[in-house]
């Protein structure tokens, strides 16, 4: 016997991006007879319960134009401003003096130049969100093809898992600096759990600001006594490698930036969206990068700061040492900095989920909250292990990100600007995003990616491998070279693909 009743529709077994709402559904009056149906029933009820508490359970289906109605474009800028105003960006900037041996001047100038140029890439990708309603990895299908896009989706999962590790380490170090009775490991667990909770509530709660200016006020007297010149001659290779680390840190947001504008109005000016996002990134990321570089360089002249930084891997200890003179208020600020780390972890974890769903239609049926729990469970123990060698861990993770995200972003942007001529009408996101027959074959993108990786290898400079080009004195230029090689190879390969296999 069957009845019809009103109950919330769960998006658990659909890729729909609709919010859970009251809908008329057909319900069969029978008990689950198999383990599979019992599991589905449990997940169905759990999804409904979580959605009632504000937990986002949406999928990867592009948001239709009629639902992209939010006119507050400034909100996108605030999202990225808050996501980058944290100790993670401070630690990335500090890598210049702490890991590469640069002074204040070299580090700050490198931050300014690299950030000003590279933030344009995630800002350009952010335009796709309001215009098409697609997440970045779904959008990749329109140049990489349905099956080819699995490659960047998997790499994006690994990338964001790596960022979860870095965020947890730095947040844990900051919490550990508050009390001698709190270890970095416990701090990492706390940050991981908070990041998971914030992700459940969605990106709307990410608007938080942390006042780094207090550190300048407290440590300003010591900072002005430190010479801005480099203590020793700095090889060009060190500057290029530090610049590559910063660039990877910035460009890594490109696979995320479209995801947080999919509910905003698509009739807004492309340039207006770009400008808002560019400013959101630049005015948060660059000052904090510079601040981290300045304090790390100055730590060599201030014994208390040097002790806090330890062997160069305890960024949280450095911040705690700088804030030590203001006593309890300093500890309060340190806790604020630590608890702001989820502002970077939450969008990262959010995108782990959507990228996982993009890999396969089977994965798209898995509830997002289960993917988030699994990703957090993996990140926490890795963070605890990597905390003792933070900068080695960070540089290797960011380098990996740069090596794949540079050619990926180059391919997607080349397709949009050169082959589609920036015409949004050439996309059909709602009808084609999950139909391989209506998407490009992806041969050109995959071929360009493989060739580019082959070119990047001799340009790499890592602790485990230094290519001949990097060894010749260029430093790590793999990301820079890879971006331009990908543009050239994809242009030729895509032209051939369209001539041989048709327009799609």
Coordinates of C-alpha atoms in Angstrom, one line a residue:
X1 CA 0.0 0.0 0.0
X2 CA 1.2 3.5 -0.7
X3 CA 0.3 6.9 0.6
X4 CA 1.2 10.5 -0.3
X5 CA 2.4 12.8 2.4
X6 CA 4.3 16.0 2.9
X7 CA 7.8 15.7 4.0
X8 CA 11.2 17.3 3.3
X9 CA 12.9 16.1 0.1
X10 CA 16.4 15.0 0.8
X11 CA 19.1 15.8 -1.8
X12 CA 21.0 12.8 -0.6
X13 CA 20.5 10.7 -3.7
X14 CA 20.3 13.6 -6.2
X15 CA 22.9 16.0 -7.4
X16 CA 20.4 18.8 -7.1
X17 CA 21.6 22.0 -5.5
X18 CA 18.2 23.0 -4.2
X19 CA 17.8 23.7 -0.5
X20 CA 15.7 21.1 1.4
X21 CA 12.1 22.3 1.3
X22 CA 8.6 21.0 1.8
X23 CA 7.7 19.0 -1.3
X24 CA 5.0 16.5 -2.3
X25 CA 6.7 13.0 -2.5
X26 CA 5.5 9.5 -2.9
X27 CA 6.2 7.3 0.1
X28 CA 5.9 3.5 0.1
X29 CA 4.6 2.0 3.3
X30 CA 7.1 -0.8 3.8
X31 CA 10.1 -1.6 5.9
X32 CA 13.6 -1.7 4.4
X33 CA 14.2 -5.3 3.4
X34 CA 17.9 -5.2 2.6
X35 CA 21.0 -3.7 4.2
X36 CA 21.3 -1.2 1.3
X37 CA 17.8 0.1 1.7
X38 CA 18.2 0.3 5.5
X39 CA 21.4 2.4 4.9
X40 CA 19.6 4.7 2.5
X41 CA 16.7 5.1 5.0
X42 CA 19.2 6.1 7.7
X43 CA 21.1 8.5 5.5
X44 CA 17.8 9.9 4.3
X45 CA 16.6 10.7 7.8
X46 CA 20.0 12.0 8.9
X47 CA 20.2 14.3 5.9
X48 CA 16.7 15.7 6.7
X49 CA 17.6 16.2 10.3
X50 CA 20.9 18.0 9.5
X51 CA 19.2 20.2 6.9
X52 CA 16.7 21.3 9.6
X53 CA 19.6 22.5 11.7
X54 CA 21.1 24.5 8.8
X55 CA 23.5 22.0 7.6
X56 CA 24.1 22.4 3.8
X57 CA 23.6 19.1 1.9
X58 CA 23.6 20.4 -1.6
X59 CA 25.1 18.8 -4.7
X60 CA 26.9 19.9 -7.8
X61 CA 24.1 20.7 -10.2
X62 CA 24.6 24.2 -11.6
X63 CA 22.4 26.8 -10.0
X64 CA 19.8 28.0 -12.6
X65 CA 19.7 31.6 -13.5
X66 CA 16.3 32.3 -11.8
X67 CA 17.9 31.2 -8.5
X68 CA 21.0 33.4 -8.9
X69 CA 19.4 36.4 -7.4
X70 CA 21.7 37.7 -4.7
X71 CA 22.7 41.3 -5.7
X72 CA 25.3 41.7 -2.9
X73 CA 28.4 41.3 -5.0
X74 CA 30.4 42.9 -2.2
X75 CA 29.7 39.8 -0.2
X76 CA 32.0 37.8 -2.4
X77 CA 34.8 40.2 -1.6
X78 CA 34.1 39.8 2.1
X79 CA 34.2 36.0 1.8
X80 CA 37.7 36.0 0.4
X81 CA 38.8 38.9 2.7
X82 CA 37.9 36.9 5.7
X83 CA 39.2 33.6 4.3
X84 CA 42.6 35.0 3.9
X85 CA 42.9 37.3 7.0
X86 CA 44.4 34.6 9.2
X87 CA 47.5 33.0 10.6
X88 CA 47.8 30.7 7.6
X89 CA 48.6 33.6 5.3
X90 CA 50.9 35.0 8.0
X91 CA 52.8 31.7 8.0
X92 CA 53.1 31.6 4.2
X93 CA 54.6 35.0 4.1
X94 CA 57.0 34.1 7.0
X95 CA 58.5 31.4 4.8
X96 CA 60.6 34.0 3.0
X97 CA 62.9 34.7 6.0
X98 CA 62.3 31.5 7.9
X99 CA 62.8 28.9 5.2
X100 CA 64.4 30.7 2.2
X101 CA 66.7 33.0 4.1
X102 CA 65.4 36.3 2.6
X103 CA 65.5 39.6 4.4
X104 CA 62.6 42.0 5.0
X105 CA 63.1 44.0 1.8
X106 CA 63.3 41.0 -0.6
X107 CA 60.4 39.3 1.1
X108 CA 58.1 42.2 1.2
X109 CA 58.8 43.2 -2.4
X110 CA 58.3 39.6 -3.6
X111 CA 55.0 39.5 -1.7
X112 CA 53.8 42.7 -3.3
X113 CA 54.7 41.8 -6.9
X114 CA 53.6 38.2 -6.8
X115 CA 50.3 38.8 -5.0
X116 CA 49.4 41.8 -7.2
X117 CA 49.8 39.7 -10.4
X118 CA 48.5 36.3 -9.3
X119 CA 45.3 37.3 -7.5
X120 CA 44.0 38.1 -10.9
X121 CA 43.7 34.4 -11.6
X122 CA 41.2 33.4 -8.8
X123 CA 39.4 36.7 -9.5
X124 CA 38.9 35.7 -13.1
X125 CA 37.6 32.3 -12.1
X126 CA 35.2 33.9 -9.6
X127 CA 33.3 35.4 -12.5
X128 CA 32.2 31.9 -13.6
X129 CA 30.2 31.4 -10.5
X130 CA 27.5 34.1 -10.9
X131 CA 27.6 33.9 -14.7
X132 CA 27.1 30.2 -15.1
X133 CA 26.1 28.9 -11.6
X134 CA 28.8 26.2 -11.8
X135 CA 31.4 25.1 -9.3
X136 CA 35.0 25.2 -10.6
X137 CA 35.4 21.4 -11.1
X138 CA 32.1 21.1 -12.9
X139 CA 33.1 24.1 -15.1
X140 CA 36.3 22.2 -16.0
X141 CA 34.2 19.7 -17.9
X142 CA 33.6 22.4 -20.6
X143 CA 37.2 22.3 -21.6
X144 CA 38.5 19.0 -20.1
X145 CA 35.5 16.9 -21.1
X146 CA 33.4 14.8 -18.7
X147 CA 36.1 12.2 -18.1
X148 CA 39.1 14.4 -18.5
X149 CA 37.8 16.6 -15.7
X150 CA 38.2 13.7 -13.3
X151 CA 42.0 14.5 -13.3
X152 CA 41.8 18.0 -11.9
X153 CA 38.9 17.0 -9.5
X154 CA 41.1 14.3 -7.9
X155 CA 44.1 16.7 -7.8
X156 CA 41.8 19.4 -6.2
X157 CA 40.8 16.9 -3.5
X158 CA 44.4 16.2 -2.7
X159 CA 45.2 20.0 -2.8
X160 CA 42.4 20.9 -0.4
X161 CA 43.3 18.0 1.9
X162 CA 46.8 19.4 2.0
X163 CA 45.5 22.9 2.9
X164 CA 43.4 21.4 5.7
X165 CA 46.7 20.0 7.1
X166 CA 48.5 23.3 6.9
X167 CA 45.5 25.2 8.5
X168 CA 45.2 22.7 11.3
X169 CA 48.9 22.9 12.1
X170 CA 49.1 26.6 12.3
X171 CA 45.8 26.9 14.2
X172 CA 47.0 24.2 16.6
X173 CA 50.3 26.0 17.1
X174 CA 48.5 29.2 17.9
X175 CA 46.3 27.5 20.5
X176 CA 49.3 25.8 22.0
X177 CA 50.9 29.2 22.5
X178 CA 48.1 30.2 24.8
X179 CA 48.9 27.7 27.5
X180 CA 51.8 25.4 28.4
X181 CA 49.2 22.7 29.3
X182 CA 47.8 22.6 25.7
X183 CA 49.9 20.7 23.2
X184 CA 50.0 21.4 19.5
X185 CA 48.4 18.0 18.8
X186 CA 45.4 18.8 21.0
X187 CA 45.2 22.2 19.3
X188 CA 45.1 20.6 15.9
X189 CA 42.2 18.3 16.9
X190 CA 40.3 21.3 18.2
X191 CA 40.8 23.3 15.0
X192 CA 39.9 20.3 12.8
X193 CA 36.6 19.9 14.6
X194 CA 35.7 23.6 14.5
X195 CA 36.5 23.7 10.7
X196 CA 34.2 20.7 10.2
X197 CA 31.4 22.5 12.1
X198 CA 31.8 25.7 10.2
X199 CA 31.6 23.8 6.9
X200 CA 28.3 22.2 8.0
X201 CA 26.9 25.6 8.4
X202 CA 28.0 26.8 4.9
X203 CA 30.1 29.7 3.7
X204 CA 27.8 32.4 5.0
X205 CA 29.4 32.2 8.4
X206 CA 32.9 32.9 7.2
X207 CA 32.8 36.6 7.5
X208 CA 35.3 37.2 10.4
X209 CA 38.1 39.7 10.7
X210 CA 41.2 39.4 12.8
X211 CA 43.1 42.5 13.9
X212 CA 46.8 41.8 13.0
X213 CA 47.4 45.5 13.7
X214 CA 47.6 44.7 17.4
X215 CA 50.8 42.8 16.7
X216 CA 52.2 45.8 14.9
X217 CA 51.4 48.0 17.8
X218 CA 53.0 45.6 20.3
X219 CA 56.0 44.7 18.3
X220 CA 56.5 47.9 16.4
X221 CA 59.3 49.2 18.6
X222 CA 61.4 46.1 17.8
X223 CA 60.5 46.1 14.1
X224 CA 61.8 49.6 13.5
X225 CA 65.2 48.6 14.9
X226 CA 65.6 45.8 12.4
X227 CA 67.4 46.7 9.1
X228 CA 65.3 46.1 6.0
X229 CA 68.2 45.1 3.9
X230 CA 69.1 41.4 3.4
X231 CA 71.6 40.1 5.9
X232 CA 73.5 38.3 3.2
X233 CA 73.4 38.4 -0.6
X234 CA 70.3 36.6 -1.7
X235 CA 70.5 34.4 -4.8
X236 CA 67.9 35.0 -7.5
X237 CA 66.9 31.3 -7.2
X238 CA 65.8 31.8 -3.6
X239 CA 63.6 34.8 -4.6
X240 CA 62.0 32.8 -7.5
X241 CA 61.4 29.8 -5.3
X242 CA 59.8 31.9 -2.6
X243 CA 57.7 33.7 -5.2
X244 CA 56.6 30.3 -6.6
X245 CA 55.4 29.4 -3.0
X246 CA 53.4 32.6 -2.7
X247 CA 52.0 32.2 -6.2
X248 CA 50.9 28.6 -5.5
X249 CA 49.3 29.9 -2.3
X250 CA 47.3 32.5 -4.3
X251 CA 46.4 30.4 -7.4
X252 CA 45.2 27.5 -5.3
X253 CA 42.1 29.6 -4.6
X254 CA 41.1 29.4 -8.3
X255 CA 39.6 26.0 -8.1
X256 CA 37.4 27.4 -5.2
X257 CA 36.6 30.9 -6.1
X258 CA 33.6 30.2 -8.5
X259 CA 31.9 28.0 -5.9
X260 CA 31.0 30.9 -3.6
X261 CA 29.3 33.1 -6.2
X262 CA 26.8 30.6 -7.6
X263 CA 23.9 32.2 -5.9
X264 CA 24.8 35.8 -6.9
X265 CA 23.2 37.6 -9.8
X266 CA 24.5 36.6 -13.2
X267 CA 23.6 39.9 -15.0
X268 CA 26.2 41.8 -13.1
X269 CA 29.2 43.2 -15.0
X270 CA 32.1 40.8 -15.4
X271 CA 34.5 43.5 -14.5
X272 CA 32.6 44.4 -11.4
X273 CA 32.7 40.8 -10.1
X274 CA 36.4 40.6 -11.0
X275 CA 37.1 43.9 -9.2
X276 CA 35.4 42.9 -6.0
X277 CA 37.1 39.5 -5.8
X278 CA 40.5 41.0 -6.8
X279 CA 40.3 43.5 -4.0
X280 CA 39.0 40.9 -1.5
X281 CA 42.1 38.8 -2.1
X282 CA 44.7 41.6 -2.5
X283 CA 43.8 43.7 0.5
X284 CA 43.7 40.7 2.9
X285 CA 46.4 38.3 1.5
X286 CA 49.1 40.8 0.7
X287 CA 49.3 42.7 4.0
X288 CA 49.3 39.5 6.0
X289 CA 51.9 37.9 3.8
X290 CA 54.1 41.0 4.3
X291 CA 53.4 41.0 8.0
X292 CA 54.5 37.4 8.4
X293 CA 57.7 38.0 6.4
X294 CA 58.5 41.1 8.5
X295 CA 58.1 39.4 11.9
X296 CA 59.9 36.3 10.8
X297 CA 62.9 38.4 9.5
X298 CA 62.9 40.5 12.7
X299 CA 62.9 37.4 14.9
X300 CA 66.6 37.0 14.3
X301 CA 67.1 40.4 16.2
X302 CA 64.7 39.7 19.0
X303 CA 65.7 36.8 21.3
X304 CA 62.2 36.2 22.6
X305 CA 60.7 36.0 19.1
X306 CA 63.5 33.7 18.0
X307 CA 62.8 31.4 20.9
X308 CA 59.1 31.4 20.0
X309 CA 59.8 30.6 16.4
X310 CA 62.1 27.7 17.6
X311 CA 63.8 25.9 14.8
X312 CA 61.8 28.0 12.3
X313 CA 58.7 25.7 12.3
X314 CA 56.6 27.2 15.1
X315 CA 54.7 30.1 13.6
X316 CA 52.2 30.0 16.4
X317 CA 55.0 30.3 18.9
X318 CA 56.3 33.4 17.1
X319 CA 52.9 35.1 17.3
X320 CA 52.6 34.1 21.0
X321 CA 56.0 35.7 21.7
X322 CA 55.1 38.9 19.9
X323 CA 51.9 39.2 21.9
X324 CA 53.5 38.2 25.2
X325 CA 54.0 41.8 26.5
X326 CA 50.2 42.5 26.6
X327 CA 49.6 39.5 28.9
X328 CA 46.1 38.1 29.1
X329 CA 44.9 40.3 26.2
X330 CA 47.6 38.9 24.1
X331 CA 46.4 35.3 24.8
X332 CA 42.9 36.4 24.0
X333 CA 44.1 37.7 20.6
X334 CA 46.1 34.5 20.1
X335 CA 42.9 32.4 20.6
X336 CA 41.1 34.7 18.2
X337 CA 43.8 34.1 15.6
X338 CA 43.6 30.3 16.1
X339 CA 39.9 30.2 15.9
X340 CA 40.0 32.3 12.7
X341 CA 41.8 29.4 11.0
X342 CA 38.5 27.7 10.1
X343 CA 37.7 30.7 7.9
X344 CA 40.3 29.3 5.6
X345 CA 39.6 25.6 6.4
X346 CA 35.9 25.8 5.8
X347 CA 35.8 26.8 2.2
X348 CA 38.7 24.3 1.6
X349 CA 36.7 21.5 3.2
X350 CA 33.6 22.6 1.3
X351 CA 35.4 22.2 -2.0
X352 CA 36.8 18.8 -1.1
X353 CA 33.2 17.7 -0.9
X354 CA 32.1 19.2 -4.2
X355 CA 35.2 18.0 -6.0
X356 CA 34.7 14.5 -4.7
X357 CA 31.2 14.6 -6.1
X358 CA 32.5 15.6 -9.5
X359 CA 34.8 12.6 -9.8
X360 CA 31.9 10.2 -10.4
X361 CA 28.1 10.1 -10.4
X362 CA 28.4 7.4 -7.7
X363 CA 30.3 9.7 -5.5
X364 CA 27.7 12.5 -6.1
X365 CA 25.2 10.3 -4.2
X366 CA 27.3 10.4 -1.0
X367 CA 26.1 13.0 1.5
X368 CA 28.4 16.0 1.6
X369 CA 28.6 15.9 5.4
X370 CA 30.0 12.3 5.3
X371 CA 32.8 13.4 2.9
X372 CA 33.6 16.3 5.2
X373 CA 33.9 14.0 8.2
X374 CA 36.1 11.7 6.3
X375 CA 38.4 14.5 5.0
X376 CA 38.7 15.9 8.5
X377 CA 39.5 12.4 10.0
X378 CA 42.3 12.1 7.4
X379 CA 43.7 15.6 7.9
X380 CA 44.0 15.6 11.7
X381 CA 46.6 12.7 12.1
X382 CA 48.6 14.0 9.1
X383 CA 48.7 17.4 10.7
X384 CA 50.0 16.1 13.9
X385 CA 52.8 14.3 12.1
X386 CA 53.7 17.3 9.9
X387 CA 53.7 19.9 12.7
X388 CA 57.3 19.1 13.6
X389 CA 58.5 20.0 10.1
X390 CA 56.0 22.6 9.2
X391 CA 57.9 24.6 6.5
X392 CA 59.2 21.5 4.8
X393 CA 55.6 20.2 4.8
X394 CA 54.2 23.5 3.6
X395 CA 56.6 24.1 0.8
X396 CA 56.1 20.6 -0.6
X397 CA 52.3 20.9 -0.4
X398 CA 52.2 24.3 -2.0
X399 CA 54.6 23.2 -4.7
X400 CA 52.4 20.3 -5.6
X401 CA 49.5 22.6 -5.8
X402 CA 51.3 25.0 -8.1
X403 CA 52.5 22.4 -10.5
X404 CA 49.0 21.2 -11.4
X405 CA 46.9 24.3 -10.8
X406 CA 49.0 26.5 -13.1
X407 CA 48.3 24.3 -16.2
X408 CA 44.7 23.6 -15.2
X409 CA 43.9 27.3 -14.8
X410 CA 45.8 28.2 -18.0
X411 CA 43.7 25.6 -20.0
X412 CA 40.4 26.7 -18.6
X413 CA 41.1 30.4 -19.2
X414 CA 42.5 29.8 -22.7
X415 CA 39.4 27.9 -23.6
X416 CA 37.1 30.7 -22.3
X417 CA 39.0 33.7 -23.8
X418 CA 40.4 32.3 -27.0
X419 CA 37.9 29.6 -28.2
X420 CA 34.7 30.8 -26.6
X421 CA 35.6 34.5 -27.0
X422 CA 34.1 35.1 -23.5
X423 CA 30.6 34.4 -24.8
X424 CA 28.6 33.0 -22.0
X425 CA 26.0 31.7 -24.4
X426 CA 28.5 29.1 -25.6
X427 CA 28.0 27.2 -22.4
X428 CA 25.0 25.1 -21.5
X429 CA 25.6 24.3 -17.8
X430 CA 22.2 23.0 -16.8
X431 CA 21.7 20.6 -19.8
X432 CA 25.3 19.6 -20.6
X433 CA 27.3 19.5 -17.4
X434 CA 26.7 15.7 -16.8
X435 CA 26.3 14.7 -20.5
X436 CA 29.6 13.5 -22.0
X437 CA 28.1 13.6 -25.5
X438 CA 27.5 17.4 -25.2
X439 CA 30.9 18.2 -23.7
X440 CA 34.3 18.5 -25.4
X441 CA 36.1 15.2 -25.7
X442 CA 38.9 16.5 -23.5
X443 CA 41.8 15.2 -25.6
X444 CA 43.3 18.6 -26.0
X445 CA 43.2 19.5 -22.3
X446 CA 44.6 16.1 -21.1
X447 CA 47.3 16.2 -23.8
X448 CA 48.3 19.8 -22.8
X449 CA 48.4 18.9 -19.2
X450 CA 50.6 15.8 -19.7
X451 CA 53.0 17.7 -21.9
X452 CA 53.1 20.6 -19.4
X453 CA 53.9 18.4 -16.5
X454 CA 56.8 16.9 -18.5
X455 CA 58.1 20.5 -19.0
X456 CA 57.7 21.4 -15.3
X457 CA 59.8 18.5 -14.0
X458 CA 63.2 19.9 -15.1
X459 CA 62.1 23.3 -13.7
X460 CA 61.3 22.0 -10.2
X461 CA 63.4 22.7 -7.1
X462 CA 62.4 20.5 -4.1
X463 CA 64.3 18.7 -1.3
X464 CA 63.7 15.4 -3.1
X465 CA 64.4 16.6 -6.7
X466 CA 66.0 19.6 -8.4
X467 CA 65.7 19.7 -12.2
X468 CA 68.5 20.8 -14.5
X469 CA 66.9 24.2 -15.3
X470 CA 66.3 25.0 -11.6
X471 CA 69.8 23.7 -10.8
X472 CA 71.3 26.1 -13.3
X473 CA 70.3 29.0 -11.0
X474 CA 66.8 29.8 -12.1
X475 CA 65.2 28.4 -8.9
X476 CA 61.8 26.8 -9.0
X477 CA 60.2 28.2 -12.1
X478 CA 58.0 25.2 -12.8
X479 CA 54.7 26.9 -12.1
X480 CA 55.6 30.0 -14.2
X481 CA 56.9 28.0 -17.2
X482 CA 54.0 25.5 -16.9
X483 CA 51.4 28.2 -17.2
X484 CA 52.7 29.5 -20.5
X485 CA 53.5 26.1 -21.9
X486 CA 49.9 25.0 -21.1
X487 CA 48.5 28.0 -23.0
X488 CA 50.5 27.2 -26.1
X489 CA 50.0 23.5 -26.2
X490 CA 46.3 23.7 -25.4
X491 CA 45.8 26.3 -28.1
X492 CA 47.3 24.0 -30.8
X493 CA 45.7 20.8 -29.5
X494 CA 42.2 22.3 -29.1
X495 CA 42.4 23.6 -32.7
X496 CA 43.2 20.1 -33.9
X497 CA 40.5 18.5 -31.7
X498 CA 37.8 20.8 -33.1
X499 CA 38.9 20.2 -36.7
X500 CA 39.0 16.4 -36.3
X501 CA 36.1 15.7 -33.9
X502 CA 33.8 18.7 -34.3
X503 CA 32.8 21.8 -32.5
X504 CA 31.8 20.6 -29.1

